[in-house]
Tab-separated table of C-alpha atoms in Angstrom:
chain	number	residue	atom	x	y	z
M	161	GLY	CA	2.995	0.114	28.976
M	162	ALA	CA	0.950	-1.585	26.293
M	163	GLY	CA	-0.992	0.453	23.793
M	164	VAL	CA	-4.418	-0.244	22.367
M	165	SER	CA	-4.655	-3.744	20.989
M	166	GLN	CA	-7.183	-5.195	18.599
M	167	SER	CA	-7.981	-8.701	17.505
M	168	PRO	CA	-8.036	-10.299	15.112
M	169	SER	CA	-5.715	-8.291	12.910
M	170	ASN	CA	-7.378	-9.724	9.829
M	171	LYS	CA	-10.767	-11.325	9.394
M	172	VAL	CA	-12.160	-12.857	6.233
M	173	THR	CA	-15.773	-13.902	6.341
M	174	GLU	CA	-18.561	-14.860	4.037
M	175	LYS	CA	-21.473	-12.611	3.318
M	176	GLY	CA	-24.257	-13.158	5.821
M	177	LYS	CA	-22.043	-14.341	8.658
M	178	ASP	CA	-21.655	-12.531	11.965
M	179	VAL	CA	-18.280	-11.226	13.137
M	180	GLU	CA	-16.932	-9.959	16.437
M	181	LEU	CA	-14.035	-7.556	16.670
M	182	ARG	CA	-12.260	-6.996	19.947
M	183	CYS	CA	-10.543	-3.934	21.384
M	184	ASP	CA	-8.390	-3.764	24.507
M	185	PRO	CA	-7.917	-0.104	25.435
M	186	ILE	CA	-5.085	1.350	27.415
M	187	SER	CA	-5.568	0.596	31.080
M	188	GLY	CA	-7.187	3.488	32.901
M	189	HIS	CA	-8.592	5.123	29.797
M	190	THR	CA	-12.246	5.876	30.320
M	191	ALA	CA	-13.143	6.779	26.749
M	192	LEU	CA	-13.263	4.292	23.888
M	193	TYR	CA	-14.123	4.862	20.243
M	194	TRP	CA	-14.756	2.676	17.241
M	195	TYR	CA	-14.117	3.956	13.727
M	196	ARG	CA	-14.322	2.451	10.282
M	197	GLN	CA	-11.846	3.268	7.554
M	198	SER	CA	-12.579	2.242	4.005
M	199	LEU	CA	-9.804	2.039	1.430
M	200	GLY	CA	-8.407	5.476	0.689
M	201	GLN	CA	-10.910	7.167	2.954
M	202	GLY	CA	-10.860	8.994	6.220
M	203	LEU	CA	-12.159	7.617	9.467
M	204	GLU	CA	-15.873	7.229	9.980
M	205	PHE	CA	-17.052	7.496	13.565
M	206	LEU	CA	-19.136	4.540	14.730
M	207	ILE	CA	-19.607	4.576	18.494
M	208	TYR	CA	-18.203	6.138	21.646
M	209	PHE	CA	-18.110	4.866	25.236
M	210	GLN	CA	-17.348	7.088	28.188
M	211	GLY	CA	-17.133	5.522	31.617
M	212	ASN	CA	-20.491	4.216	32.770
M	213	SER	CA	-22.498	6.597	30.620
M	214	ALA	CA	-24.778	5.385	27.862
M	215	PRO	CA	-22.745	5.022	24.662
M	216	ASP	CA	-23.077	7.412	21.773
M	217	LYS	CA	-24.250	5.115	18.979
M	218	SER	CA	-25.062	7.849	16.525
M	219	GLY	CA	-22.411	6.721	14.023
M	220	LEU	CA	-23.504	3.126	13.654
M	221	PRO	CA	-24.539	2.690	10.009
M	222	SER	CA	-27.303	0.149	10.576
M	223	ASP	CA	-28.894	-2.054	13.208
M	224	ARG	CA	-26.598	-4.854	12.093
M	225	PHE	CA	-23.856	-3.073	14.012
M	226	SER	CA	-23.629	-3.144	17.795
M	227	ALA	CA	-20.945	-2.740	20.404
M	228	GLU	CA	-20.461	-3.446	24.052
M	229	ARG	CA	-17.918	-2.437	26.607
M	230	THR	CA	-17.688	-4.730	29.574
M	231	GLY	CA	-16.432	-3.529	32.913
M	232	GLY	CA	-15.362	-0.255	31.419
M	233	SER	CA	-12.476	-1.926	29.650
M	234	VAL	CA	-12.616	-4.378	26.743
M	235	SER	CA	-15.008	-3.601	23.927
M	236	THR	CA	-16.502	-5.829	21.263
M	237	LEU	CA	-17.920	-4.586	17.980
M	238	THR	CA	-20.357	-7.034	16.442
M	239	ILE	CA	-21.523	-6.975	12.849
M	240	GLN	CA	-24.409	-9.253	12.069
M	241	ARG	CA	-25.250	-10.630	8.638
M	242	THR	CA	-22.173	-9.045	7.113
M	243	GLN	CA	-22.370	-7.432	3.695
M	244	GLN	CA	-19.596	-6.777	1.210
M	245	GLU	CA	-19.817	-3.056	1.878
M	246	ASP	CA	-18.815	-3.774	5.473
M	247	SER	CA	-15.309	-4.577	4.246
M	248	ALA	CA	-12.986	-2.030	5.812
M	249	VAL	CA	-10.438	-1.531	8.553
M	250	TYR	CA	-12.098	-1.156	11.922
M	251	LEU	CA	-10.112	1.000	14.300
M	252	CYS	CA	-10.472	1.332	18.014
M	253	ALA	CA	-9.100	4.225	20.043
M	254	SER	CA	-9.030	5.114	23.699
M	255	SER	CA	-8.321	8.297	25.566
M	256	LEU	CA	-7.760	9.175	29.174
M	257	SER	CA	-10.991	11.078	29.435
M	258	GLY	CA	-13.804	12.405	27.315
M	259	ALA	CA	-14.037	13.161	23.637
M	260	ARG	CA	-14.219	16.873	24.164
M	261	ALA	CA	-10.773	17.620	25.406
M	262	GLN	CA	-10.707	19.625	28.579
M	263	PHE	CA	-7.079	20.343	28.083
M	264	PHE	CA	-4.495	19.869	25.415
M	265	GLY	CA	-2.871	16.497	25.106
M	266	ASN	CA	-5.941	14.426	25.767
M	267	GLU	CA	-5.487	12.601	22.525
M	268	GLN	CA	-6.952	9.388	21.255
M	269	PHE	CA	-4.576	6.453	21.035
M	270	PHE	CA	-5.400	4.140	18.194
M	271	GLY	CA	-4.980	0.415	17.860
M	272	PRO	CA	-3.604	-1.157	14.691
M	273	GLY	CA	-7.070	-2.009	13.441
M	274	THR	CA	-8.844	-5.122	12.225
M	275	ARG	CA	-9.022	-5.550	8.478
M	276	LEU	CA	-12.386	-7.098	7.676
M	277	THR	CA	-13.002	-8.651	4.281
M	278	VAL	CA	-16.467	-9.876	3.427
M	279	LEU	CA	-16.528	-12.198	0.447
C	2	GLY	CA	-23.754	18.524	7.620
C	3	GLU	CA	-20.118	18.179	8.482
C	4	SER	CA	-17.529	18.384	5.783
C	5	VAL	CA	-13.813	18.096	6.209
C	6	GLY	CA	-11.676	17.966	3.136
C	7	LEU	CA	-8.108	18.311	2.028
C	8	HIS	CA	-6.924	20.470	-0.835
C	9	LEU	CA	-4.341	18.017	-2.141
C	10	PRO	CA	-4.555	14.230	-1.958
C	11	THR	CA	-0.786	13.778	-2.449
C	12	LEU	CA	2.268	15.812	-1.642
C	13	SER	CA	5.919	15.132	-2.459
C	14	VAL	CA	8.721	17.088	-0.835
C	15	GLN	CA	12.467	16.893	-0.771
C	16	GLU	CA	14.078	15.742	2.429
C	17	GLY	CA	14.960	18.751	4.527
C	18	ASP	CA	12.326	21.004	3.015
C	19	ASN	CA	9.274	22.193	4.883
C	20	SER	CA	5.911	20.560	4.209
C	21	ILE	CA	2.520	22.217	4.362
C	22	ILE	CA	-0.627	20.119	4.437
C	23	ASN	CA	-3.940	21.900	4.178
C	24	CYS	CA	-7.423	21.113	5.378
C	25	ALA	CA	-10.759	22.861	4.922
C	26	TYR	CA	-13.806	22.465	7.079
C	27	SER	CA	-17.336	23.681	6.600
C	28	ASN	CA	-18.851	23.760	10.089
C	29	SER	CA	-18.330	27.189	11.590
C	30	ALA	CA	-19.226	25.732	14.991
C	31	SER	CA	-16.162	23.476	14.956
C	32	ASP	CA	-13.952	24.459	17.832
C	33	TYR	CA	-11.455	21.669	18.248
C	34	PHE	CA	-9.108	20.281	15.614
C	35	ILE	CA	-6.577	17.489	15.529
C	36	TRP	CA	-3.933	16.356	13.071
C	37	TYR	CA	-3.131	12.665	12.822
C	38	LYS	CA	-0.396	10.766	11.025
C	39	GLN	CA	-1.083	7.293	9.714
C	40	GLU	CA	1.672	5.049	8.487
C	41	SER	CA	0.934	2.064	6.319
C	42	GLY	CA	-0.680	-0.762	8.252
C	43	LYS	CA	-0.939	1.211	11.461
C	44	GLY	CA	-3.586	3.165	13.268
C	45	PRO	CA	-3.538	6.970	13.239
C	46	GLN	CA	-1.145	8.668	15.593
C	47	PHE	CA	-1.897	11.981	17.239
C	48	ILE	CA	0.389	14.800	16.143
C	49	ILE	CA	-1.015	18.042	17.471
C	50	ASP	CA	-4.310	19.659	18.342
C	51	ILE	CA	-5.658	23.185	18.521
C	52	ARG	CA	-8.722	24.911	19.854
C	53	SER	CA	-10.620	27.608	18.043
C	54	ASN	CA	-9.518	30.273	20.515
C	55	MET	CA	-6.016	29.951	19.100
C	56	ASP	CA	-4.571	30.749	15.676
C	57	LYS	CA	-1.344	28.851	15.994
C	58	ARG	CA	0.188	26.097	18.028
C	59	GLN	CA	3.638	24.600	17.817
C	60	GLY	CA	5.022	21.220	18.641
C	61	GLN	CA	8.223	19.475	17.876
C	62	ARG	CA	8.939	20.308	14.202
C	63	VAL	CA	5.219	20.814	13.611
C	64	THR	CA	3.020	23.873	13.604
C	65	VAL	CA	-0.726	23.991	13.196
C	66	LEU	CA	-2.356	27.148	11.898
C	67	LEU	CA	-6.053	27.821	12.161
C	68	ASN	CA	-7.873	30.434	10.123
C	69	LYS	CA	-11.434	30.524	11.347
C	70	THR	CA	-12.425	33.251	8.907
C	71	VAL	CA	-11.964	30.966	5.918
C	72	LYS	CA	-12.367	27.736	7.889
C	73	HIS	CA	-8.935	26.485	7.008
C	74	LEU	CA	-6.402	24.446	8.930
C	75	SER	CA	-2.834	23.672	8.001
C	76	LEU	CA	-0.054	21.500	9.300
C	77	GLN	CA	3.496	22.595	8.740
C	78	ILE	CA	6.329	20.145	9.151
C	79	ALA	CA	9.787	21.637	9.381
C	80	ALA	CA	12.846	19.922	7.904
C	81	THR	CA	10.821	17.018	6.576
C	82	GLN	CA	12.413	13.624	7.085
C	83	PRO	CA	11.837	10.265	5.367
C	84	GLY	CA	10.081	9.071	8.514
C	85	ASP	CA	7.465	11.738	7.961
C	86	SER	CA	6.167	9.890	4.907
C	87	ALA	CA	2.611	8.896	5.782
C	88	VAL	CA	-1.001	9.893	5.302
C	89	TYR	CA	-2.028	12.922	7.313
C	90	PHE	CA	-5.593	13.476	8.466
C	91	CYS	CA	-7.235	16.464	9.984
C	92	ALA	CA	-10.214	15.944	12.248
C	93	GLU	CA	-12.641	18.437	13.687
C	94	SER	CA	-15.233	18.436	16.388
C	95	SER	CA	-17.974	20.829	17.371
C	96	THR	CA	-20.284	19.294	19.925
C	97	GLY	CA	-20.862	15.843	21.201
C	98	ASN	CA	-18.446	13.005	20.879
C	99	GLN	CA	-17.917	12.792	17.168
C	100	PHE	CA	-14.779	13.713	15.342
C	101	TYR	CA	-15.058	14.177	11.594
C	102	PHE	CA	-12.033	13.167	9.592
C	103	GLY	CA	-10.886	14.294	6.176
C	104	THR	CA	-9.867	11.790	3.521
C	105	GLY	CA	-6.167	12.361	4.107
C	106	THR	CA	-3.108	13.670	2.286
C	107	SER	CA	-0.362	11.264	1.377
C	108	LEU	CA	3.024	12.818	2.052
C	109	THR	CA	6.062	11.347	0.309
C	110	VAL	CA	9.515	12.533	1.285
C	111	ILE	CA	12.096	12.245	-1.475
C	112	PRO	CA	15.601	11.497	-0.155
Protein backbone atom coordinates (compact mmCIF):
# COMPACT_ATOMS: atom_id res chain seq x y z
CA GLY A 1 0.00 0.00 0.00
CA ALA A 2 0.98 3.63 -0.36
CA GLY A 3 2.96 5.35 2.34
CA VAL A 4 2.59 8.89 3.62
CA SER A 5 2.63 11.39 0.79
CA GLN A 6 3.23 15.11 0.92
CA SER A 7 2.80 17.87 -1.59
CA PRO A 8 4.36 19.86 -2.96
CA SER A 9 7.81 18.35 -2.64
CA ASN A 10 9.36 21.78 -3.00
CA LYS A 11 7.88 25.21 -2.47
CA VAL A 12 9.58 28.53 -3.06
CA THR A 13 7.71 31.59 -1.93
CA GLU A 14 8.28 35.22 -1.25
CA LYS A 15 8.39 36.65 2.22
CA GLY A 16 4.94 37.67 3.38
CA LYS A 17 3.03 35.18 1.25
CA ASP A 18 0.88 32.39 2.64
CA VAL A 19 1.63 28.74 1.89
CA GLU A 20 -0.29 25.50 2.29
CA LEU A 21 1.41 22.16 2.69
CA ARG A 22 -0.53 18.96 2.27
CA CYS A 23 -0.16 15.56 3.91
CA ASP A 24 -1.93 12.34 2.95
CA PRO A 25 -1.44 9.82 5.76
CA ILE A 26 -1.56 6.08 5.46
CA SER A 27 -5.15 4.94 5.21
CA GLY A 28 -6.51 3.85 8.56
CA HIS A 29 -3.90 5.67 10.61
CA THR A 30 -5.61 7.71 13.28
CA ALA A 31 -2.62 9.75 14.42
CA LEU A 32 -0.95 12.44 12.33
CA TYR A 33 2.02 14.63 13.18
CA TRP A 34 3.70 17.62 11.62
CA TYR A 35 7.37 18.33 12.23
CA ARG A 36 9.81 20.92 10.99
CA GLN A 37 13.42 20.12 10.22
CA SER A 38 15.87 22.92 9.67
CA LEU A 39 19.16 22.29 7.89
CA GLY A 40 21.40 20.05 9.95
CA GLN A 41 18.94 19.94 12.81
CA GLY A 42 16.69 17.40 14.40
CA LEU A 43 12.95 17.35 14.07
CA GLU A 44 10.88 19.97 15.82
CA PHE A 45 7.39 18.90 16.80
CA LEU A 46 4.65 21.21 15.53
CA ILE A 47 1.22 19.63 15.93
CA TYR A 48 -0.46 16.30 16.54
CA PHE A 49 -3.91 15.01 15.54
CA GLN A 50 -5.48 11.93 17.05
CA GLY A 51 -8.82 10.78 15.73
CA ASN A 52 -11.57 13.25 16.53
CA SER A 53 -9.82 14.68 19.56
CA ALA A 54 -8.72 18.29 19.74
CA PRO A 55 -5.25 18.60 18.22
CA ASP A 56 -2.17 19.18 20.30
CA LYS A 57 -0.92 22.51 18.96
CA SER A 58 1.69 23.07 21.61
CA GLY A 59 4.58 22.93 19.13
CA LEU A 60 3.38 25.58 16.74
CA PRO A 61 5.97 28.38 16.84
CA SER A 62 3.60 31.28 16.28
CA ASP A 63 0.02 32.14 15.40
CA ARG A 64 1.07 32.34 11.77
CA PHE A 65 1.06 28.55 11.79
CA SER A 66 -2.13 26.51 11.71
CA ALA A 67 -3.17 23.05 10.64
CA GLU A 68 -6.34 21.19 9.89
CA ARG A 69 -7.21 17.59 9.39
CA THR A 70 -10.36 16.99 7.45
CA GLY A 71 -12.38 13.84 7.85
CA GLY A 72 -9.67 12.29 9.93
CA SER A 73 -7.47 11.86 6.89
CA VAL A 74 -5.76 14.57 4.85
CA SER A 75 -4.06 17.37 6.73
CA THR A 76 -3.04 20.83 5.63
CA LEU A 77 -0.41 22.94 7.35
CA THR A 78 -0.80 26.63 6.62
CA ILE A 79 1.84 29.26 7.21
CA GLN A 80 0.66 32.81 6.89
CA ARG A 81 2.87 35.79 6.11
CA THR A 82 5.91 33.59 5.68
CA GLN A 83 9.26 34.70 7.03
CA GLN A 84 12.73 33.63 5.97
CA GLU A 85 13.18 31.72 9.21
CA ASP A 86 10.27 29.52 8.16
CA SER A 87 12.51 27.96 5.51
CA ALA A 88 12.87 24.29 6.39
CA VAL A 89 11.68 20.83 5.48
CA TYR A 90 8.22 20.16 6.81
CA LEU A 91 7.62 16.51 7.57
CA CYS A 92 4.36 14.75 8.15
CA ALA A 93 4.04 11.38 9.86
CA SER A 94 1.18 9.07 10.67
CA SER A 95 0.81 6.13 12.98
CA LEU A 96 -1.81 3.49 13.50
CA SER A 97 -2.78 4.82 16.88
CA GLY A 98 -1.69 7.32 19.48
CA ALA A 99 1.62 8.99 20.13
CA ARG A 100 2.20 7.12 23.34
CA ALA A 101 2.76 3.65 22.09
CA GLN A 102 0.65 1.06 23.81
CA PHE A 103 2.76 -1.66 22.39
CA PHE A 104 5.97 -1.97 20.48
CA GLY A 105 5.88 -1.42 16.77
CA ASN A 106 3.44 1.44 16.76
CA GLU A 107 5.88 3.60 14.90
CA GLN A 108 5.41 6.80 13.00
CA PHE A 109 5.69 6.55 9.24
CA PHE A 110 7.11 9.66 7.69
CA GLY A 111 6.45 11.26 4.34
CA PRO A 112 9.27 12.59 2.18
CA GLY A 113 8.69 16.14 3.36
CA THR A 114 8.08 19.49 1.71
CA ARG A 115 11.11 21.71 1.35
CA LEU A 116 9.98 25.28 1.90
CA THR A 117 12.19 28.16 0.85
CA VAL A 118 11.15 31.69 1.72
CA LEU A 119 13.00 34.31 -0.26
CA GLY B 1 13.11 21.63 29.51
CA GLU B 2 13.74 18.71 27.24
CA SER B 3 17.18 18.09 25.89
CA VAL B 4 18.24 15.31 23.61
CA GLY B 5 21.72 15.37 22.23
CA LEU B 6 24.22 13.17 20.50
CA HIS B 7 27.82 12.75 21.56
CA LEU B 8 29.26 12.67 18.05
CA PRO B 9 27.88 14.50 15.02
CA THR B 10 29.70 12.22 12.54
CA LEU B 11 30.85 8.64 12.57
CA SER B 12 32.83 6.72 9.96
CA VAL B 13 33.16 2.95 10.08
CA GLN B 14 34.56 0.29 7.84
CA GLU B 15 32.11 -1.96 6.09
CA GLY B 16 31.56 -5.06 8.16
CA ASP B 17 32.47 -3.44 11.45
CA ASN B 18 29.98 -2.71 14.19
CA SER B 19 28.71 0.83 14.67
CA ILE B 20 27.70 2.45 17.93
CA ILE B 21 25.72 5.67 17.93
CA ASN B 22 25.14 7.38 21.24
CA CYS B 23 22.45 9.68 22.55
CA ALA B 24 22.02 11.52 25.84
CA TYR B 25 18.80 12.83 27.26
CA SER B 26 18.15 15.07 30.22
CA ASN B 27 14.54 14.38 31.22
CA SER B 28 14.49 11.64 33.83
CA ALA B 29 10.75 11.26 33.22
CA SER B 30 11.35 10.10 29.64
CA ASP B 31 10.06 6.59 29.32
CA TYR B 32 9.87 5.86 25.63
CA PHE B 33 12.68 6.13 23.09
CA ILE B 34 12.94 5.64 19.37
CA TRP B 35 15.80 5.48 16.89
CA TYR B 36 15.23 6.74 13.36
CA LYS B 37 17.32 6.55 10.22
CA GLN B 38 17.13 9.33 7.67
CA GLU B 39 18.63 8.99 4.24
CA SER B 40 19.31 12.01 2.10
CA GLY B 41 16.13 13.53 0.70
CA LYS B 42 13.85 11.18 2.58
CA GLY B 43 11.80 11.28 5.72
CA PRO B 44 12.99 9.49 8.86
CA GLN B 45 12.44 5.77 9.02
CA PHE B 46 11.71 3.94 12.24
CA ILE B 47 14.43 1.52 13.29
CA ILE B 48 13.69 0.35 16.80
CA ASP B 49 12.09 1.56 20.00
CA ILE B 50 12.45 0.80 23.68
CA ARG B 51 10.57 1.55 26.86
CA SER B 52 12.17 2.59 30.10
CA ASN B 53 11.29 -0.70 31.78
CA MET B 54 13.83 -2.38 29.53
CA ASP B 55 17.62 -2.08 29.29
CA LYS B 56 18.08 -3.70 25.93
CA ARG B 57 16.12 -4.56 22.85
CA GLN B 58 17.25 -6.26 19.69
CA GLY B 59 16.09 -6.11 16.14
CA GLN B 60 17.52 -7.23 12.89
CA ARG B 61 21.23 -6.29 13.08
CA VAL B 62 20.39 -3.52 15.54
CA THR B 63 20.42 -3.35 19.30
CA VAL B 64 19.29 -0.47 21.47
CA LEU B 65 20.69 -0.11 24.96
CA LEU B 66 19.17 2.13 27.57
CA ASN B 67 20.98 3.27 30.70
CA LYS B 68 18.50 5.20 32.78
CA THR B 69 21.02 5.87 35.53
CA VAL B 70 23.10 8.11 33.28
CA LYS B 71 20.27 8.92 30.88
CA HIS B 72 22.05 7.45 27.91
CA LEU B 73 20.80 5.59 24.86
CA SER B 74 22.82 3.83 22.22
CA LEU B 75 22.17 2.16 18.91
CA GLN B 76 24.43 -0.65 17.84
CA ILE B 77 24.48 -1.77 14.24
CA ALA B 78 26.14 -5.10 13.57
CA ALA B 79 28.14 -5.77 10.41
CA THR B 80 27.59 -2.28 9.07
CA GLN B 81 26.78 -2.11 5.38
CA PRO B 82 27.02 0.74 2.86
CA GLY B 83 23.23 0.99 2.93
CA ASP B 84 23.45 1.92 6.58
CA SER B 85 25.00 5.27 5.67
CA ALA B 86 22.50 7.88 6.84
CA VAL B 87 21.75 10.28 9.66
CA TYR B 88 20.51 8.60 12.81
CA PHE B 89 18.23 10.35 15.27
CA CYS B 90 17.16 9.39 18.72
CA ALA B 91 13.84 10.65 20.00
CA GLU B 92 12.36 10.53 23.46
CA SER B 93 8.97 11.05 24.97
CA SER B 94 7.73 11.43 28.51
CA THR B 95 4.13 12.54 28.59
CA GLY B 96 1.76 13.93 26.08
CA ASN B 97 2.16 13.66 22.37
CA GLN B 98 5.52 15.24 21.79
CA PHE B 99 8.64 13.45 20.76
CA TYR B 100 11.90 15.33 21.19
CA PHE B 101 14.56 14.61 18.62
CA GLY B 102 18.31 14.97 18.82
CA THR B 103 20.26 16.74 16.10
CA GLY B 104 21.43 13.49 14.54
CA THR B 105 24.64 11.57 13.88
CA SER B 106 25.81 11.15 10.33
CA LEU B 107 27.07 7.63 9.77
CA THR B 108 29.36 6.98 6.81
CA VAL B 109 30.28 3.43 5.91
CA ILE B 110 33.62 3.08 4.16
CA PRO B 111 33.68 0.21 1.64
